[in-house]
PDB file of C-alpha atoms in Angstrom:
ATOM      1  CA  UNK E   1     -63.926  11.621 -16.639  1.00  0.00           C
ATOM      2  CA  UNK E   2     -60.792  11.257 -18.752  1.00  0.00           C
ATOM      3  CA  UNK E   3     -61.226  12.935 -22.112  1.00  0.00           C
ATOM      4  CA  UNK E   4     -59.079  11.548 -24.896  1.00  0.00           C
ATOM      5  CA  UNK E   5     -58.613  11.652 -28.650  1.00  0.00           C
ATOM      6  CA  UNK E   6     -58.880   7.850 -28.727  1.00  0.00           C
ATOM      7  CA  UNK E   7     -61.913   5.592 -28.376  1.00  0.00           C
ATOM      8  CA  UNK E   8     -62.251   3.519 -25.225  1.00  0.00           C
ATOM      9  CA  UNK E   9     -62.470  -0.277 -25.112  1.00  0.00           C
ATOM     10  CA  UNK E  10     -66.220  -0.142 -25.724  1.00  0.00           C
ATOM     11  CA  UNK E  11     -65.686   1.968 -28.856  1.00  0.00           C
ATOM     12  CA  UNK E  12     -67.432   4.911 -27.229  1.00  0.00           C
ATOM     13  CA  UNK E  13     -66.098   8.279 -28.314  1.00  0.00           C
ATOM     14  CA  UNK E  14     -65.124  10.324 -25.259  1.00  0.00           C
ATOM     15  CA  UNK E  15     -62.904  12.944 -26.826  1.00  0.00           C
ATOM     16  CA  UNK E  16     -63.734  16.624 -26.864  1.00  0.00           C
ATOM     17  CA  UNK E  17     -62.253  19.894 -28.073  1.00  0.00           C
ATOM     18  CA  UNK E  18     -63.243  21.634 -24.829  1.00  0.00           C
ATOM     19  CA  UNK E  19     -62.644  20.823 -21.176  1.00  0.00           C
ATOM     20  CA  UNK E  20     -64.213  22.917 -18.418  1.00  0.00           C
ATOM     21  CA  UNK E  21     -62.740  22.614 -14.917  1.00  0.00           C
ATOM     22  CA  UNK E  22     -61.913  24.847 -11.959  1.00  0.00           C
ATOM     23  CA  UNK E  23     -58.448  23.298 -11.711  1.00  0.00           C
ATOM     24  CA  UNK E  24     -56.192  21.396 -14.094  1.00  0.00           C
ATOM     25  CA  UNK E  25     -52.894  19.560 -14.350  1.00  0.00           C
ATOM     26  CA  UNK E  26     -50.535  19.712 -17.353  1.00  0.00           C
ATOM     27  CA  UNK E  27     -48.521  16.628 -18.246  1.00  0.00           C
ATOM     28  CA  UNK E  28     -46.563  15.019 -21.045  1.00  0.00           C
ATOM     29  CA  UNK E  29     -49.343  12.602 -21.927  1.00  0.00           C
ATOM     30  CA  UNK E  30     -48.562  10.650 -25.080  1.00  0.00           C
ATOM     31  CA  UNK E  31     -45.018  12.052 -25.220  1.00  0.00           C
ATOM     32  CA  UNK E  32     -44.031   9.636 -22.454  1.00  0.00           C
ATOM     33  CA  UNK E  33     -43.177   5.974 -22.987  1.00  0.00           C
ATOM     34  CA  UNK E  34     -46.272   5.090 -20.996  1.00  0.00           C
ATOM     35  CA  UNK E  35     -48.492   6.338 -23.801  1.00  0.00           C
ATOM     36  CA  UNK E  36     -48.565   3.978 -26.757  1.00  0.00           C
ATOM     37  CA  UNK E  37     -46.012   1.661 -25.142  1.00  0.00           C
ATOM     38  CA  UNK E  38     -46.208  -0.643 -22.146  1.00  0.00           C
ATOM     39  CA  UNK E  39     -43.440   0.678 -19.909  1.00  0.00           C
ATOM     40  CA  UNK E  40     -40.778   1.910 -22.299  1.00  0.00           C
ATOM     41  CA  UNK E  41     -38.783  -1.298 -22.108  1.00  0.00           C
ATOM     42  CA  UNK E  42     -40.995  -4.312 -21.356  1.00  0.00           C
ATOM     43  CA  UNK E  43     -41.807  -6.422 -23.228  1.00  0.00           C
ATOM     44  CA  UNK E  44     -39.067  -6.471 -25.859  1.00  0.00           C
ATOM     45  CA  UNK E  45     -41.452  -5.031 -28.465  1.00  0.00           C
ATOM     46  CA  UNK E  46     -41.041  -1.577 -26.899  1.00  0.00           C
ATOM     47  CA  UNK E  47     -37.467  -1.392 -28.217  1.00  0.00           C
ATOM     48  CA  UNK E  48     -38.505  -2.057 -31.809  1.00  0.00           C
ATOM     49  CA  UNK E  49     -40.186   1.259 -32.581  1.00  0.00           C
ATOM     50  CA  UNK E  50     -40.096   4.923 -31.552  1.00  0.00           C
ATOM     51  CA  UNK E  51     -42.948   7.306 -30.848  1.00  0.00           C
ATOM     52  CA  UNK E  52     -40.927  10.396 -29.937  1.00  0.00           C
ATOM     53  CA  UNK E  53     -38.724  10.891 -33.004  1.00  0.00           C
ATOM     54  CA  UNK E  54     -38.652  14.606 -33.823  1.00  0.00           C
ATOM     55  CA  UNK E  55     -40.550  15.620 -30.698  1.00  0.00           C
ATOM     56  CA  UNK E  56     -37.592  16.965 -28.731  1.00  0.00           C
ATOM     57  CA  UNK E  57     -38.828  20.538 -29.165  1.00  0.00           C
ATOM     58  CA  UNK E  58     -42.088  19.614 -27.398  1.00  0.00           C
ATOM     59  CA  UNK E  59     -40.170  18.211 -24.424  1.00  0.00           C
ATOM     60  CA  UNK E  60     -38.003  21.346 -24.312  1.00  0.00           C
ATOM     61  CA  UNK E  61     -41.053  23.622 -24.418  1.00  0.00           C
ATOM     62  CA  UNK E  62     -42.748  21.617 -21.664  1.00  0.00           C
ATOM     63  CA  UNK E  63     -39.587  21.878 -19.530  1.00  0.00           C
ATOM     64  CA  UNK E  64     -39.524  25.660 -19.878  1.00  0.00           C
ATOM     65  CA  UNK E  65     -43.289  25.907 -19.334  1.00  0.00           C
ATOM     66  CA  UNK E  66     -42.970  24.216 -15.933  1.00  0.00           C
ATOM     67  CA  UNK E  67     -39.850  26.143 -14.875  1.00  0.00           C
ATOM     68  CA  UNK E  68     -41.440  29.475 -15.748  1.00  0.00           C
ATOM     69  CA  UNK E  69     -44.482  28.664 -13.643  1.00  0.00           C
ATOM     70  CA  UNK E  70     -42.244  27.702 -10.741  1.00  0.00           C
ATOM     71  CA  UNK E  71     -40.535  31.129 -11.088  1.00  0.00           C
ATOM     72  CA  UNK E  72     -37.240  29.468 -12.017  1.00  0.00           C
ATOM     73  CA  UNK E  73     -34.854  30.551 -14.808  1.00  0.00           C
ATOM     74  CA  UNK E  74     -34.909  28.623 -18.063  1.00  0.00           C
ATOM     75  CA  UNK E  75     -31.176  29.081 -18.644  1.00  0.00           C
ATOM     76  CA  UNK E  76     -29.826  27.333 -21.731  1.00  0.00           C
ATOM     77  CA  UNK E  77     -26.403  26.544 -20.253  1.00  0.00           C
ATOM     78  CA  UNK E  78     -25.360  25.746 -16.687  1.00  0.00           C
ATOM     79  CA  UNK E  79     -24.524  29.048 -14.979  1.00  0.00           C
ATOM     80  CA  UNK E  80     -21.916  27.692 -12.557  1.00  0.00           C
ATOM     81  CA  UNK E  81     -18.222  28.355 -13.055  1.00  0.00           C
ATOM     82  CA  UNK E  82     -17.572  25.029 -11.290  1.00  0.00           C
ATOM     83  CA  UNK E  83     -19.530  22.277 -13.121  1.00  0.00           C
ATOM     84  CA  UNK E  84     -22.122  20.510 -10.977  1.00  0.00           C
ATOM     85  CA  UNK E  85     -22.336  16.709 -11.220  1.00  0.00           C
ATOM     86  CA  UNK E  86     -25.426  15.183  -9.580  1.00  0.00           C
ATOM     87  CA  UNK E  87     -25.788  11.518  -8.678  1.00  0.00           C
ATOM     88  CA  UNK E  88     -29.439  10.727  -8.085  1.00  0.00           C
ATOM     89  CA  UNK E  89     -29.956   8.055  -5.425  1.00  0.00           C
ATOM     90  CA  UNK E  90     -33.182   6.168  -4.864  1.00  0.00           C
ATOM     91  CA  UNK E  91     -34.430   6.699  -8.419  1.00  0.00           C
ATOM     92  CA  UNK E  92     -35.210   2.999  -8.889  1.00  0.00           C
ATOM     93  CA  UNK E  93     -35.622  -0.150  -6.797  1.00  0.00           C
ATOM     94  CA  UNK E  94     -33.138  -1.716  -9.243  1.00  0.00           C
ATOM     95  CA  UNK E  95     -30.484   0.358  -7.560  1.00  0.00           C
ATOM     96  CA  UNK E  96     -27.111   0.261  -5.856  1.00  0.00           C
ATOM     97  CA  UNK E  97     -25.159   2.573  -3.565  1.00  0.00           C
ATOM     98  CA  UNK E  98     -23.820   5.614  -5.446  1.00  0.00           C
ATOM     99  CA  UNK E  99     -21.871   7.293  -2.659  1.00  0.00           C
ATOM    100  CA  UNK E 100     -18.617   5.448  -3.632  1.00  0.00           C
ATOM    101  CA  UNK E 101     -19.110   6.735  -7.183  1.00  0.00           C
ATOM    102  CA  UNK E 102     -19.539  10.276  -5.871  1.00  0.00           C
ATOM    103  CA  UNK E 103     -16.323  10.044  -3.845  1.00  0.00           C
ATOM    104  CA  UNK E 104     -14.417   8.597  -6.813  1.00  0.00           C
ATOM    105  CA  UNK E 105     -15.613  11.277  -9.229  1.00  0.00           C
ATOM    106  CA  UNK E 106     -14.953  14.125  -6.783  1.00  0.00           C
ATOM    107  CA  UNK E 107     -11.390  12.874  -6.245  1.00  0.00           C
ATOM    108  CA  UNK E 108     -10.801  12.298  -9.955  1.00  0.00           C
ATOM    109  CA  UNK E 109     -12.322  15.622 -11.070  1.00  0.00           C
ATOM    110  CA  UNK E 110     -11.543  18.181  -8.337  1.00  0.00           C
ATOM    111  CA  UNK E 111     -12.489  21.004 -10.699  1.00  0.00           C
ATOM    112  CA  UNK E 112     -16.137  19.932 -10.354  1.00  0.00           C
ATOM    113  CA  UNK E 113     -18.650  19.795  -7.513  1.00  0.00           C
ATOM    114  CA  UNK E 114     -19.984  16.234  -7.209  1.00  0.00           C
ATOM    115  CA  UNK E 115     -23.049  15.669  -5.012  1.00  0.00           C
ATOM    116  CA  UNK E 116     -25.401  12.769  -4.299  1.00  0.00           C
ATOM    117  CA  UNK E 117     -29.057  13.669  -3.779  1.00  0.00           C
ATOM    118  CA  UNK E 118     -32.100  11.602  -2.888  1.00  0.00           C
ATOM    119  CA  UNK E 119     -34.432  13.922  -4.751  1.00  0.00           C
ATOM    120  CA  UNK E 120     -37.632  12.083  -3.872  1.00  0.00           C
ATOM    121  CA  UNK E 121     -37.352  13.589  -0.376  1.00  0.00           C
ATOM    122  CA  UNK E 122     -37.214  17.137  -1.759  1.00  0.00           C
ATOM    123  CA  UNK E 123     -39.956  19.577  -2.635  1.00  0.00           C
ATOM    124  CA  UNK E 124     -40.631  19.827  -6.368  1.00  0.00           C
ATOM    125  CA  UNK E 125     -39.230  23.347  -6.684  1.00  0.00           C
ATOM    126  CA  UNK E 126     -36.053  22.308  -4.842  1.00  0.00           C
ATOM    127  CA  UNK E 127     -35.567  19.401  -7.255  1.00  0.00           C
ATOM    128  CA  UNK E 128     -35.999  21.574 -10.335  1.00  0.00           C
ATOM    129  CA  UNK E 129     -33.753  24.306  -8.949  1.00  0.00           C
ATOM    130  CA  UNK E 130     -30.870  21.861  -8.419  1.00  0.00           C
ATOM    131  CA  UNK E 131     -31.218  19.934 -11.656  1.00  0.00           C
ATOM    132  CA  UNK E 132     -31.744  22.981 -13.894  1.00  0.00           C
ATOM    133  CA  UNK E 133     -28.187  24.116 -13.207  1.00  0.00           C
ATOM    134  CA  UNK E 134     -26.342  20.774 -13.428  1.00  0.00           C
ATOM    135  CA  UNK E 135     -23.790  19.827 -16.082  1.00  0.00           C
ATOM    136  CA  UNK E 136     -23.932  16.044 -15.638  1.00  0.00           C
ATOM    137  CA  UNK E 137     -26.691  13.944 -14.070  1.00  0.00           C
ATOM    138  CA  UNK E 138     -26.028  10.281 -13.181  1.00  0.00           C
ATOM    139  CA  UNK E 139     -28.842   7.941 -12.178  1.00  0.00           C
ATOM    140  CA  UNK E 140     -30.146   4.394 -12.298  1.00  0.00           C
ATOM    141  CA  UNK E 141     -32.910   4.254 -14.921  1.00  0.00           C
ATOM    142  CA  UNK E 142     -36.297   4.369 -13.238  1.00  0.00           C
ATOM    143  CA  UNK E 143     -39.280   6.559 -12.460  1.00  0.00           C
ATOM    144  CA  UNK E 144     -37.216   8.811 -10.191  1.00  0.00           C
ATOM    145  CA  UNK E 145     -35.011   9.796 -13.127  1.00  0.00           C
ATOM    146  CA  UNK E 146     -37.818  11.917 -14.569  1.00  0.00           C
ATOM    147  CA  UNK E 147     -36.419  15.063 -12.917  1.00  0.00           C
ATOM    148  CA  UNK E 148     -33.529  14.878 -15.406  1.00  0.00           C
ATOM    149  CA  UNK E 149     -35.748  16.285 -18.156  1.00  0.00           C
ATOM    150  CA  UNK E 150     -35.283  19.690 -16.474  1.00  0.00           C
ATOM    151  CA  UNK E 151     -31.532  19.682 -17.112  1.00  0.00           C
ATOM    152  CA  UNK E 152     -30.266  22.648 -19.168  1.00  0.00           C
ATOM    153  CA  UNK E 153     -29.596  22.362 -22.874  1.00  0.00           C
ATOM    154  CA  UNK E 154     -26.308  20.614 -23.602  1.00  0.00           C
ATOM    155  CA  UNK E 155     -26.148  18.817 -20.235  1.00  0.00           C
ATOM    156  CA  UNK E 156     -25.233  15.128 -20.035  1.00  0.00           C
ATOM    157  CA  UNK E 157     -27.438  12.369 -18.665  1.00  0.00           C
ATOM    158  CA  UNK E 158     -25.787   9.056 -17.698  1.00  0.00           C
ATOM    159  CA  UNK E 159     -28.232   6.217 -17.030  1.00  0.00           C
ATOM    160  CA  UNK E 160     -27.279   2.893 -15.460  1.00  0.00           C
ATOM    161  CA  UNK E 161     -29.572   0.014 -16.391  1.00  0.00           C
ATOM    162  CA  UNK E 162     -29.641  -3.589 -15.255  1.00  0.00           C
ATOM    163  CA  UNK E 163     -29.082  -6.441 -17.699  1.00  0.00           C
ATOM    164  CA  UNK E 164     -29.800  -9.154 -15.125  1.00  0.00           C
ATOM    165  CA  UNK E 165     -33.528  -9.591 -15.723  1.00  0.00           C
ATOM    166  CA  UNK E 166     -35.222 -12.414 -17.638  1.00  0.00           C
ATOM    167  CA  UNK E 167     -37.418  -9.837 -19.394  1.00  0.00           C
ATOM    168  CA  UNK E 168     -34.356  -8.214 -20.935  1.00  0.00           C
ATOM    169  CA  UNK E 169     -32.298  -5.072 -20.260  1.00  0.00           C
ATOM    170  CA  UNK E 170     -34.228  -2.553 -18.159  1.00  0.00           C
ATOM    171  CA  UNK E 171     -33.539   0.593 -20.187  1.00  0.00           C
ATOM    172  CA  UNK E 172     -36.627   2.233 -18.775  1.00  0.00           C
ATOM    173  CA  UNK E 173     -38.172   5.019 -20.865  1.00  0.00           C
ATOM    174  CA  UNK E 174     -35.594   4.333 -23.575  1.00  0.00           C
ATOM    175  CA  UNK E 175     -37.644   6.025 -26.282  1.00  0.00           C
ATOM    176  CA  UNK E 176     -38.286   9.115 -24.155  1.00  0.00           C
ATOM    177  CA  UNK E 177     -34.681   9.771 -23.125  1.00  0.00           C
ATOM    178  CA  UNK E 178     -33.119   8.965 -26.486  1.00  0.00           C
ATOM    179  CA  UNK E 179     -35.313  11.520 -28.238  1.00  0.00           C
ATOM    180  CA  UNK E 180     -34.777  14.318 -25.705  1.00  0.00           C
ATOM    181  CA  UNK E 181     -32.791  16.275 -28.249  1.00  0.00           C
ATOM    182  CA  UNK E 182     -31.406  18.936 -25.895  1.00  0.00           C
ATOM    183  CA  UNK E 183     -29.534  16.406 -23.692  1.00  0.00           C
ATOM    184  CA  UNK E 184     -26.548  14.145 -24.332  1.00  0.00           C
ATOM    185  CA  UNK E 185     -27.805  10.740 -23.132  1.00  0.00           C
ATOM    186  CA  UNK E 186     -25.583   7.737 -22.358  1.00  0.00           C
ATOM    187  CA  UNK E 187     -26.464   4.234 -21.098  1.00  0.00           C
ATOM    188  CA  UNK E 188     -24.181   2.139 -18.878  1.00  0.00           C
ATOM    189  CA  UNK E 189     -25.075  -1.489 -18.004  1.00  0.00           C
ATOM    190  CA  UNK E 190     -24.755  -3.331 -14.722  1.00  0.00           C
ATOM    191  CA  UNK E 191     -25.808  -6.902 -13.939  1.00  0.00           C
ATOM    192  CA  UNK E 192     -27.875  -6.476 -10.770  1.00  0.00           C
ATOM    193  CA  UNK E 193     -27.803  -4.565  -7.461  1.00  0.00           C
ATOM    194  CA  UNK E 194     -25.787  -7.389  -5.886  1.00  0.00           C
ATOM    195  CA  UNK E 195     -23.200  -6.873  -8.646  1.00  0.00           C
ATOM    196  CA  UNK E 196     -23.177  -3.091  -9.100  1.00  0.00           C
ATOM    197  CA  UNK E 197     -21.004  -1.125 -11.466  1.00  0.00           C
ATOM    198  CA  UNK E 198     -17.674  -0.397  -9.708  1.00  0.00           C
ATOM    199  CA  UNK E 199     -17.160   3.233  -8.663  1.00  0.00           C
ATOM    200  CA  UNK E 200     -13.711   3.365 -10.289  1.00  0.00           C
ATOM    201  CA  UNK E 201     -15.075   2.107 -13.593  1.00  0.00           C
ATOM    202  CA  UNK E 202     -12.764   3.214 -16.412  1.00  0.00           C
ATOM    203  CA  UNK E 203     -15.745   3.664 -18.736  1.00  0.00           C
ATOM    204  CA  UNK E 204     -17.513   6.021 -16.311  1.00  0.00           C
ATOM    205  CA  UNK E 205     -14.319   7.997 -15.758  1.00  0.00           C
ATOM    206  CA  UNK E 206     -13.643   8.332 -19.499  1.00  0.00           C
ATOM    207  CA  UNK E 207     -17.273   9.296 -20.163  1.00  0.00           C
ATOM    208  CA  UNK E 208     -17.379  12.002 -17.485  1.00  0.00           C
ATOM    209  CA  UNK E 209     -14.026  13.361 -18.648  1.00  0.00           C
ATOM    210  CA  UNK E 210     -15.280  13.552 -22.233  1.00  0.00           C
ATOM    211  CA  UNK E 211     -18.558  15.224 -21.255  1.00  0.00           C
ATOM    212  CA  UNK E 212     -16.724  17.849 -19.185  1.00  0.00           C
ATOM    213  CA  UNK E 213     -14.498  18.589 -22.174  1.00  0.00           C
ATOM    214  CA  UNK E 214     -17.580  18.989 -24.370  1.00  0.00           C
ATOM    215  CA  UNK E 215     -19.099  21.369 -21.805  1.00  0.00           C
ATOM    216  CA  UNK E 216     -15.914  23.450 -21.702  1.00  0.00           C
ATOM    217  CA  UNK E 217     -15.900  23.698 -25.486  1.00  0.00           C
ATOM    218  CA  UNK E 218     -19.560  24.741 -25.458  1.00  0.00           C
ATOM    219  CA  UNK E 219     -18.724  27.511 -22.985  1.00  0.00           C
ATOM    220  CA  UNK E 220     -15.827  28.673 -25.191  1.00  0.00           C
ATOM    221  CA  UNK E 221     -18.085  28.695 -28.253  1.00  0.00           C
ATOM    222  CA  UNK E 222     -20.753  30.651 -26.372  1.00  0.00           C
ATOM    223  CA  UNK E 223     -18.154  33.198 -25.223  1.00  0.00           C
ATOM    224  CA  UNK E 224     -16.885  33.609 -28.804  1.00  0.00           C
ATOM    225  CA  UNK E 225     -20.424  34.182 -30.033  1.00  0.00           C
ATOM    226  CA  UNK E 226     -21.011  36.800 -27.318  1.00  0.00           C
ATOM    227  CA  UNK E 227     -17.775  38.583 -28.303  1.00  0.00           C
ATOM    228  CA  UNK E 228     -18.767  38.550 -31.985  1.00  0.00           C
ATOM    229  CA  UNK E 229     -22.197  39.992 -31.192  1.00  0.00           C
ATOM    230  CA  UNK E 230     -20.669  42.798 -29.096  1.00  0.00           C
ATOM    231  CA  UNK E 231     -18.166  43.648 -31.821  1.00  0.00           C
ATOM    232  CA  UNK E 232     -20.889  43.723 -34.455  1.00  0.00           C
ATOM    233  CA  UNK E 233     -23.059  45.944 -32.242  1.00  0.00           C
ATOM    234  CA  UNK E 234     -20.178  48.376 -31.701  1.00  0.00           C
ATOM    235  CA  UNK E 235     -19.181  48.475 -35.397  1.00  0.00           C
TER     236      UNK E 235
END
């Protein structure tokens, strides 16, 4: 039986303050766009109101809760000296080939490590381990993008979405991602898989360059804070 704080269609109260079970599963529940909304983007009404404003701290706590129970570090900043850029393939059936984008970004930004992963073929712990240390995560908006919520604080999420549907732009889980306060989220449109975003897109290049600069500044600021704390401790 599903216990809820809401009445069912027959107006029968099924909610309870106590649940007894030998096993359980923790999830985001109503913090996802599949709670009060239809699918986070369709129909158009989903774009007209937000349910996750001010709830970023709950998403962050849930992220750390899962990582801790997978025996993974909950590091605030990416630990790598060479920034990791992940392109997630296969995250949506509204997709296009991202390998040319990976090659373009690796050539353009040799100071980074740019990889393309099909995370759905990985074990859960492997997915979290890779994503939790990334600086930039690029994906086509879809269910497979969910792993991005385990990015570290201050990381950048770049989401491609199709504008070629009659129902409207497919910015899936728009409300969820835009209120994930610990990430820097950006949306880039493409028409349809047959007309994908070009790998040498000037907008993508400028965006990645800007996000890497922001990350470098964050690292400088963190180093300055560490120096200040050491000096104060020694004084």
